């Protein structure tokens, strides 16, 4: 199927920030950032995070960071500005992230924490800024070709699709929705035969498709959706299975702000996906108006 979301074509990226600790594990984020900046004509900054000494004195720009900026800049025909954390890195990071349209990092940096119950770099970004965060998990050689967008049955769907197409302008977009767990439980507790249970599931899928069709209604200036996949109450497992089936390089999820410790204890969808998917994971901040 091919549906168009009722939303304008997403604005191009203007400012991109990529994080590095100058280790090999950070390279995929730098490469993807350079690729996106070249596609969008965006300004690009590489920020050095001294994670081993996060509260140390003012840091100058390391020569290796300036070298990576020159090498990747020449490769993609763009200018890249090196940035060093001055004083405590968290404060500088939030200032830089607040001025960017997108922040990129790898899991090696994003999941770094100084103690077991301390916030990770990813926690800090997701709960203290409204900037989309792309966790890069694979090598970046070509633009995204397959994008998987996880949506609920509310008005956040077009916004998530916009962000997916913003990063993958030529990517094939698939919308993935998981039916609420109580729908599945009600079906499993039905007193009828398997045919009756499947009929309940089919009706739930039909209603979900109708509702998504309304949210993603046709518009000549909208966004192309190539397929809609409906799962059964296990969002993390459904998305991981669909990613493996389609070979999706980009997975897009929405994130509502809540206390970071509660988010971790409740195992939010994005935390579930960190352990399940292999593609790059885009976290899009959502407001109450998106609910």
mmCIF file of C-alpha atoms in Angstrom:
data_model
loop_
_atom_site.group_PDB
_atom_site.id
_atom_site.type_symbol
_atom_site.label_atom_id
_atom_site.label_comp_id
_atom_site.label_asym_id
_atom_site.label_seq_id
_atom_site.Cartn_x
_atom_site.Cartn_y
_atom_site.Cartn_z
ATOM 1 C CA UNK A 1 0.000 0.000 0.000
ATOM 2 C CA UNK A 2 1.087 3.604 -0.438
ATOM 3 C CA UNK A 3 -0.446 6.211 1.850
ATOM 4 C CA UNK A 4 0.506 9.837 2.365
ATOM 5 C CA UNK A 5 0.640 11.498 5.745
ATOM 6 C CA UNK A 6 -1.237 14.735 6.211
ATOM 7 C CA UNK A 7 1.878 16.767 6.939
ATOM 8 C CA UNK A 8 4.187 19.083 5.092
ATOM 9 C CA UNK A 9 7.502 17.876 3.753
ATOM 10 C CA UNK A 10 9.874 18.049 6.732
ATOM 11 C CA UNK A 11 12.324 20.943 6.999
ATOM 12 C CA UNK A 12 15.923 20.159 6.146
ATOM 13 C CA UNK A 13 18.533 19.867 8.862
ATOM 14 C CA UNK A 14 20.376 23.120 9.504
ATOM 15 C CA UNK A 15 22.709 22.218 12.384
ATOM 16 C CA UNK A 16 24.054 18.774 13.296
ATOM 17 C CA UNK A 17 26.091 17.752 16.354
ATOM 18 C CA UNK A 18 28.024 14.483 16.641
ATOM 19 C CA UNK A 19 29.708 13.255 19.829
ATOM 20 C CA UNK A 20 33.040 11.464 20.070
ATOM 21 C CA UNK A 21 35.510 10.295 22.692
ATOM 22 C CA UNK A 22 38.078 9.821 19.886
ATOM 23 C CA UNK A 23 37.804 6.042 20.083
ATOM 24 C CA UNK A 24 37.028 3.742 17.175
ATOM 25 C CA UNK A 25 33.579 3.051 18.662
ATOM 26 C CA UNK A 26 32.534 6.658 17.950
ATOM 27 C CA UNK A 27 33.403 6.587 14.243
ATOM 28 C CA UNK A 28 29.999 5.395 12.903
ATOM 29 C CA UNK A 29 28.286 8.456 14.417
ATOM 30 C CA UNK A 30 30.841 10.827 12.873
ATOM 31 C CA UNK A 31 30.480 9.175 9.463
ATOM 32 C CA UNK A 32 26.652 9.275 9.527
ATOM 33 C CA UNK A 33 26.707 12.892 10.700
ATOM 34 C CA UNK A 34 28.976 13.894 7.823
ATOM 35 C CA UNK A 35 26.757 12.047 5.344
ATOM 36 C CA UNK A 36 23.602 13.770 6.626
ATOM 37 C CA UNK A 37 25.243 17.200 6.777
ATOM 38 C CA UNK A 38 26.367 16.846 3.158
ATOM 39 C CA UNK A 39 22.859 15.760 2.051
ATOM 40 C CA UNK A 40 21.151 18.654 3.841
ATOM 41 C CA UNK A 41 23.756 21.386 3.468
ATOM 42 C CA UNK A 42 23.791 21.624 7.275
ATOM 43 C CA UNK A 43 26.507 22.960 9.538
ATOM 44 C CA UNK A 44 28.310 20.190 11.413
ATOM 45 C CA UNK A 45 30.172 20.167 14.723
ATOM 46 C CA UNK A 46 32.113 17.288 16.261
ATOM 47 C CA UNK A 47 32.163 17.541 20.060
ATOM 48 C CA UNK A 48 34.807 15.804 22.152
ATOM 49 C CA UNK A 49 33.527 14.260 25.397
ATOM 50 C CA UNK A 50 36.333 13.346 27.832
ATOM 51 C CA UNK A 51 34.310 10.557 29.440
ATOM 52 C CA UNK A 52 37.213 9.208 31.499
ATOM 53 C CA UNK A 53 37.613 12.577 33.233
ATOM 54 C CA UNK A 54 34.172 14.189 32.900
ATOM 55 C CA UNK A 55 34.664 16.758 35.661
ATOM 56 C CA UNK A 56 38.212 17.739 34.725
ATOM 57 C CA UNK A 57 39.556 21.154 33.899
ATOM 58 C CA UNK A 58 38.877 23.067 30.690
ATOM 59 C CA UNK A 59 39.733 20.958 27.665
ATOM 60 C CA UNK A 60 41.366 22.263 24.511
ATOM 61 C CA UNK A 61 40.450 20.812 21.122
ATOM 62 C CA UNK A 62 42.544 17.629 20.797
ATOM 63 C CA UNK A 63 44.680 17.476 17.619
ATOM 64 C CA UNK A 64 43.068 14.136 16.692
ATOM 65 C CA UNK A 65 39.611 15.746 16.727
ATOM 66 C CA UNK A 66 40.749 18.523 14.398
ATOM 67 C CA UNK A 67 42.265 15.867 12.136
ATOM 68 C CA UNK A 68 38.997 13.876 11.955
ATOM 69 C CA UNK A 69 37.166 17.070 11.046
ATOM 70 C CA UNK A 70 39.590 17.734 8.182
ATOM 71 C CA UNK A 71 39.530 14.153 6.870
ATOM 72 C CA UNK A 72 35.743 13.717 6.867
ATOM 73 C CA UNK A 73 35.242 17.287 5.683
ATOM 74 C CA UNK A 74 37.396 16.680 2.603
ATOM 75 C CA UNK A 75 35.698 13.339 1.942
ATOM 76 C CA UNK A 76 32.208 14.883 1.877
ATOM 77 C CA UNK A 77 33.069 18.367 0.637
ATOM 78 C CA UNK A 78 31.851 20.118 3.790
ATOM 79 C CA UNK A 79 33.250 22.133 6.665
ATOM 80 C CA UNK A 80 33.300 20.539 10.128
ATOM 81 C CA UNK A 81 33.970 22.507 13.294
ATOM 82 C CA UNK A 82 35.647 20.794 16.274
ATOM 83 C CA UNK A 83 34.246 21.555 19.737
ATOM 84 C CA UNK A 84 35.759 20.641 23.102
ATOM 85 C CA UNK A 85 33.909 20.357 26.394
ATOM 86 C CA UNK A 86 35.003 23.256 28.588
ATOM 87 C CA UNK A 87 34.650 22.536 32.279
ATOM 88 C CA UNK A 88 32.047 19.866 33.193
ATOM 89 C CA UNK A 89 31.093 18.245 29.910
ATOM 90 C CA UNK A 90 27.373 17.825 30.700
ATOM 91 C CA UNK A 91 26.722 21.573 30.790
ATOM 92 C CA UNK A 92 28.500 22.200 27.497
ATOM 93 C CA UNK A 93 26.790 19.198 25.909
ATOM 94 C CA UNK A 94 23.310 20.490 26.754
ATOM 95 C CA UNK A 95 24.148 23.943 25.392
ATOM 96 C CA UNK A 96 25.437 22.485 22.124
ATOM 97 C CA UNK A 97 22.527 20.022 21.813
ATOM 98 C CA UNK A 98 19.997 22.791 22.353
ATOM 99 C CA UNK A 99 21.358 24.634 19.316
ATOM 100 C CA UNK A 100 21.278 21.588 17.005
ATOM 101 C CA UNK A 101 18.492 19.986 14.960
ATOM 102 C CA UNK A 102 19.964 16.523 15.532
ATOM 103 C CA UNK A 103 22.486 14.937 17.895
ATOM 104 C CA UNK A 104 24.327 11.741 16.890
ATOM 105 C CA UNK A 105 26.254 9.326 19.074
ATOM 106 C CA UNK A 106 27.026 5.622 19.289
ATOM 107 C CA UNK A 107 25.956 3.270 22.056
ATOM 108 C CA UNK A 108 29.525 3.177 23.376
ATOM 109 C CA UNK A 109 29.170 6.848 24.277
ATOM 110 C CA UNK A 110 25.410 6.989 24.761
ATOM 111 C CA UNK A 111 25.303 4.196 27.337
ATOM 112 C CA UNK A 112 28.350 5.365 29.265
ATOM 113 C CA UNK A 113 27.735 5.983 32.968
ATOM 114 C CA UNK A 114 30.093 6.706 35.846
ATOM 115 C CA UNK A 115 28.191 4.474 38.288
ATOM 116 C CA UNK A 116 25.485 1.802 38.156
ATOM 117 C CA UNK A 117 22.610 4.180 38.998
ATOM 118 C CA UNK A 118 24.051 7.270 37.342
ATOM 119 C CA UNK A 119 22.508 8.770 34.245
ATOM 120 C CA UNK A 120 23.993 7.782 30.900
ATOM 121 C CA UNK A 121 24.855 10.344 28.240
ATOM 122 C CA UNK A 122 21.758 9.178 26.345
ATOM 123 C CA UNK A 123 19.584 9.647 29.470
ATOM 124 C CA UNK A 124 20.896 13.179 29.835
ATOM 125 C CA UNK A 125 20.094 14.097 26.237
ATOM 126 C CA UNK A 126 16.650 12.488 26.193
ATOM 127 C CA UNK A 127 15.463 14.030 29.434
ATOM 128 C CA UNK A 128 17.084 17.461 29.349
ATOM 129 C CA UNK A 129 16.679 18.549 25.711
ATOM 130 C CA UNK A 130 13.992 18.621 23.019
ATOM 131 C CA UNK A 131 16.448 17.750 20.244
ATOM 132 C CA UNK A 132 16.033 14.449 18.350
ATOM 133 C CA UNK A 133 18.825 11.996 19.196
ATOM 134 C CA UNK A 134 20.137 9.412 16.734
ATOM 135 C CA UNK A 135 21.896 6.421 18.286
ATOM 136 C CA UNK A 136 24.090 5.067 15.485
ATOM 137 C CA UNK A 137 24.672 1.320 15.639
ATOM 138 C CA UNK A 138 25.917 0.434 12.169
ATOM 139 C CA UNK A 139 28.470 1.673 9.667
ATOM 140 C CA UNK A 140 27.324 4.647 7.594
ATOM 141 C CA UNK A 141 28.213 4.184 3.944
ATOM 142 C CA UNK A 142 25.044 5.143 2.057
ATOM 143 C CA UNK A 143 21.817 7.066 2.798
ATOM 144 C CA UNK A 144 19.068 5.167 4.597
ATOM 145 C CA UNK A 145 16.989 2.942 2.305
ATOM 146 C CA UNK A 146 14.566 1.297 4.778
ATOM 147 C CA UNK A 147 12.997 3.110 7.738
ATOM 148 C CA UNK A 148 10.653 1.622 10.352
ATOM 149 C CA UNK A 149 8.459 4.034 12.327
ATOM 150 C CA UNK A 150 6.810 2.865 15.584
ATOM 151 C CA UNK A 151 3.538 4.724 16.213
ATOM 152 C CA UNK A 152 0.583 4.730 18.578
ATOM 153 C CA UNK A 153 -2.982 5.518 17.511
ATOM 154 C CA UNK A 154 -2.667 9.240 18.180
ATOM 155 C CA UNK A 155 -1.573 12.411 16.431
ATOM 156 C CA UNK A 156 2.134 11.820 16.979
ATOM 157 C CA UNK A 157 2.295 9.559 13.901
ATOM 158 C CA UNK A 158 2.719 12.275 11.225
ATOM 159 C CA UNK A 159 5.477 13.955 13.231
ATOM 160 C CA UNK A 160 7.406 10.702 13.586
ATOM 161 C CA UNK A 161 7.036 10.083 9.866
ATOM 162 C CA UNK A 162 8.355 13.560 9.148
ATOM 163 C CA UNK A 163 11.449 12.856 11.205
ATOM 164 C CA UNK A 164 11.968 9.519 9.461
ATOM 165 C CA UNK A 165 11.850 11.101 6.030
ATOM 166 C CA UNK A 166 14.010 13.982 7.223
ATOM 167 C CA UNK A 167 16.848 11.528 7.824
ATOM 168 C CA UNK A 168 15.989 9.124 5.001
ATOM 169 C CA UNK A 169 14.744 11.278 2.139
ATOM 170 C CA UNK A 170 14.693 8.323 -0.263
ATOM 171 C CA UNK A 171 13.966 5.618 2.294
ATOM 172 C CA UNK A 172 11.012 3.255 2.097
ATOM 173 C CA UNK A 173 8.822 4.009 5.127
ATOM 174 C CA UNK A 174 6.991 1.287 7.050
ATOM 175 C CA UNK A 175 4.683 2.151 9.953
ATOM 176 C CA UNK A 176 4.605 -0.382 12.804
ATOM 177 C CA UNK A 177 1.887 -0.407 15.475
ATOM 178 C CA UNK A 178 1.402 -2.926 18.271
ATOM 179 C CA UNK A 179 -2.099 -3.545 19.575
ATOM 180 C CA UNK A 180 -2.470 -2.819 23.268
ATOM 181 C CA UNK A 181 -1.764 -5.744 25.557
ATOM 182 C CA UNK A 182 -5.334 -5.831 26.918
ATOM 183 C CA UNK A 183 -6.601 -6.555 23.393
ATOM 184 C CA UNK A 184 -4.395 -9.622 23.210
ATOM 185 C CA UNK A 185 -5.325 -10.765 26.741
ATOM 186 C CA UNK A 186 -9.025 -10.380 25.990
ATOM 187 C CA UNK A 187 -8.570 -12.488 22.886
ATOM 188 C CA UNK A 188 -6.665 -15.192 24.745
ATOM 189 C CA UNK A 189 -9.309 -15.346 27.466
ATOM 190 C CA UNK A 190 -12.199 -15.748 25.013
ATOM 191 C CA UNK A 191 -14.247 -18.881 25.660
ATOM 192 C CA UNK A 192 -14.607 -19.710 21.987
ATOM 193 C CA UNK A 193 -12.508 -21.756 19.634
ATOM 194 C CA UNK A 194 -9.356 -20.579 17.887
ATOM 195 C CA UNK A 195 -11.481 -19.240 15.059
ATOM 196 C CA UNK A 196 -13.262 -16.885 17.453
ATOM 197 C CA UNK A 197 -9.969 -15.700 18.896
ATOM 198 C CA UNK A 198 -8.589 -15.006 15.436
ATOM 199 C CA UNK A 199 -11.782 -13.128 14.559
ATOM 200 C CA UNK A 200 -11.215 -10.818 17.529
ATOM 201 C CA UNK A 201 -7.631 -10.237 16.471
ATOM 202 C CA UNK A 202 -8.682 -9.526 12.903
ATOM 203 C CA UNK A 203 -11.260 -7.005 14.043
ATOM 204 C CA UNK A 204 -8.712 -5.280 16.278
ATOM 205 C CA UNK A 205 -6.271 -5.107 13.354
ATOM 206 C CA UNK A 206 -8.995 -3.732 11.070
ATOM 207 C CA UNK A 207 -9.881 -0.964 13.538
ATOM 208 C CA UNK A 208 -6.218 -0.083 13.962
ATOM 209 C CA UNK A 209 -5.704 0.121 10.196
ATOM 210 C CA UNK A 210 -8.767 2.352 9.793
ATOM 211 C CA UNK A 211 -7.568 4.663 12.554
ATOM 212 C CA UNK A 212 -4.044 4.858 11.157
ATOM 213 C CA UNK A 213 -5.486 5.505 7.713
ATOM 214 C CA UNK A 214 -7.262 8.562 9.114
ATOM 215 C CA UNK A 215 -4.105 9.811 10.801
ATOM 216 C CA UNK A 216 -2.087 9.237 7.653
ATOM 217 C CA UNK A 217 -4.704 10.480 5.227
ATOM 218 C CA UNK A 218 -3.847 11.347 1.638
ATOM 219 C CA UNK A 219 -2.255 14.672 0.871
ATOM 220 C CA UNK A 220 -0.331 15.667 -2.251
ATOM 221 C CA UNK A 221 2.332 17.396 -0.158
ATOM 222 C CA UNK A 222 2.515 14.638 2.439
ATOM 223 C CA UNK A 223 4.853 11.764 3.150
ATOM 224 C CA UNK A 224 4.798 8.428 1.366
ATOM 225 C CA UNK A 225 4.061 5.426 3.603
ATOM 226 C CA UNK A 226 4.683 2.157 1.823
ATOM 227 C CA UNK A 227 3.298 -0.302 4.349
ATOM 228 C CA UNK A 228 1.546 -0.551 7.714
ATOM 229 C CA UNK A 229 2.363 -3.493 9.997
ATOM 230 C CA UNK A 230 0.156 -4.421 12.965
ATOM 231 C CA UNK A 231 1.580 -6.494 15.830
ATOM 232 C CA UNK A 232 0.048 -7.948 18.989
ATOM 233 C CA UNK A 233 0.916 -6.156 22.223
ATOM 234 C CA UNK A 234 4.692 -6.686 22.356
ATOM 235 C CA UNK A 235 6.129 -3.509 20.811
ATOM 236 C CA UNK A 236 9.804 -4.300 21.362
ATOM 237 C CA UNK A 237 9.537 -7.814 19.941
ATOM 238 C CA UNK A 238 7.267 -6.694 17.080
ATOM 239 C CA UNK A 239 9.626 -3.928 15.990
ATOM 240 C CA UNK A 240 12.696 -6.164 16.223
ATOM 241 C CA UNK A 241 10.999 -8.865 14.148
ATOM 242 C CA UNK A 242 9.884 -6.348 11.524
ATOM 243 C CA UNK A 243 13.372 -4.836 11.391
ATOM 244 C CA UNK A 244 14.891 -8.254 10.714
ATOM 245 C CA UNK A 245 12.275 -9.000 8.058
ATOM 246 C CA UNK A 246 12.706 -5.712 6.176
ATOM 247 C CA UNK A 247 16.375 -5.062 6.827
ATOM 248 C CA UNK A 248 15.549 -1.618 8.209
ATOM 249 C CA UNK A 249 18.579 0.596 8.781
ATOM 250 C CA UNK A 250 16.623 3.260 10.710
ATOM 251 C CA UNK A 251 14.047 2.781 13.493
ATOM 252 C CA UNK A 252 12.098 5.820 14.730
ATOM 253 C CA UNK A 253 10.401 5.966 18.146
ATOM 254 C CA UNK A 254 8.767 8.771 20.108
ATOM 255 C CA UNK A 255 9.885 9.673 23.611
ATOM 256 C CA UNK A 256 7.872 11.543 26.248
ATOM 257 C CA UNK A 257 9.793 13.240 29.010
ATOM 258 C CA UNK A 258 9.637 11.599 32.433
ATOM 259 C CA UNK A 259 12.142 11.102 35.285
ATOM 260 C CA UNK A 260 15.088 9.167 33.879
ATOM 261 C CA UNK A 261 15.167 6.629 36.733
ATOM 262 C CA UNK A 262 11.462 5.866 36.279
ATOM 263 C CA UNK A 263 12.065 5.498 32.561
ATOM 264 C CA UNK A 264 14.774 2.926 33.191
ATOM 265 C CA UNK A 265 12.807 1.009 35.824
ATOM 266 C CA UNK A 266 9.739 0.819 33.578
ATOM 267 C CA UNK A 267 11.839 -0.338 30.622
ATOM 268 C CA UNK A 268 10.574 2.170 28.072
ATOM 269 C CA UNK A 269 10.284 1.096 24.452
ATOM 270 C CA UNK A 270 13.531 2.813 23.490
ATOM 271 C CA UNK A 271 15.395 1.009 26.287
ATOM 272 C CA UNK A 272 13.896 -2.302 25.138
ATOM 273 C CA UNK A 273 14.991 -1.651 21.582
ATOM 274 C CA UNK A 274 18.585 -0.910 22.574
ATOM 275 C CA UNK A 275 18.966 -4.602 23.376
ATOM 276 C CA UNK A 276 16.950 -5.883 20.405
ATOM 277 C CA UNK A 277 17.595 -3.948 17.194
ATOM 278 C CA UNK A 278 20.696 -3.571 15.057
ATOM 279 C CA UNK A 279 19.650 -0.530 13.055
ATOM 280 C CA UNK A 280 20.161 3.106 13.994
ATOM 281 C CA UNK A 281 17.624 4.290 16.563
ATOM 282 C CA UNK A 282 16.132 7.793 16.307
ATOM 283 C CA UNK A 283 14.513 9.122 19.495
ATOM 284 C CA UNK A 284 12.014 11.896 18.774
ATOM 285 C CA UNK A 285 10.898 14.008 21.761
ATOM 286 C CA UNK A 286 7.136 14.290 22.084
ATOM 287 C CA UNK A 287 5.056 16.909 23.881
ATOM 288 C CA UNK A 288 1.646 16.577 25.505
ATOM 289 C CA UNK A 289 0.086 17.917 22.332
ATOM 290 C CA UNK A 290 1.400 14.838 20.493
ATOM 291 C CA UNK A 291 -0.375 12.431 22.839
#
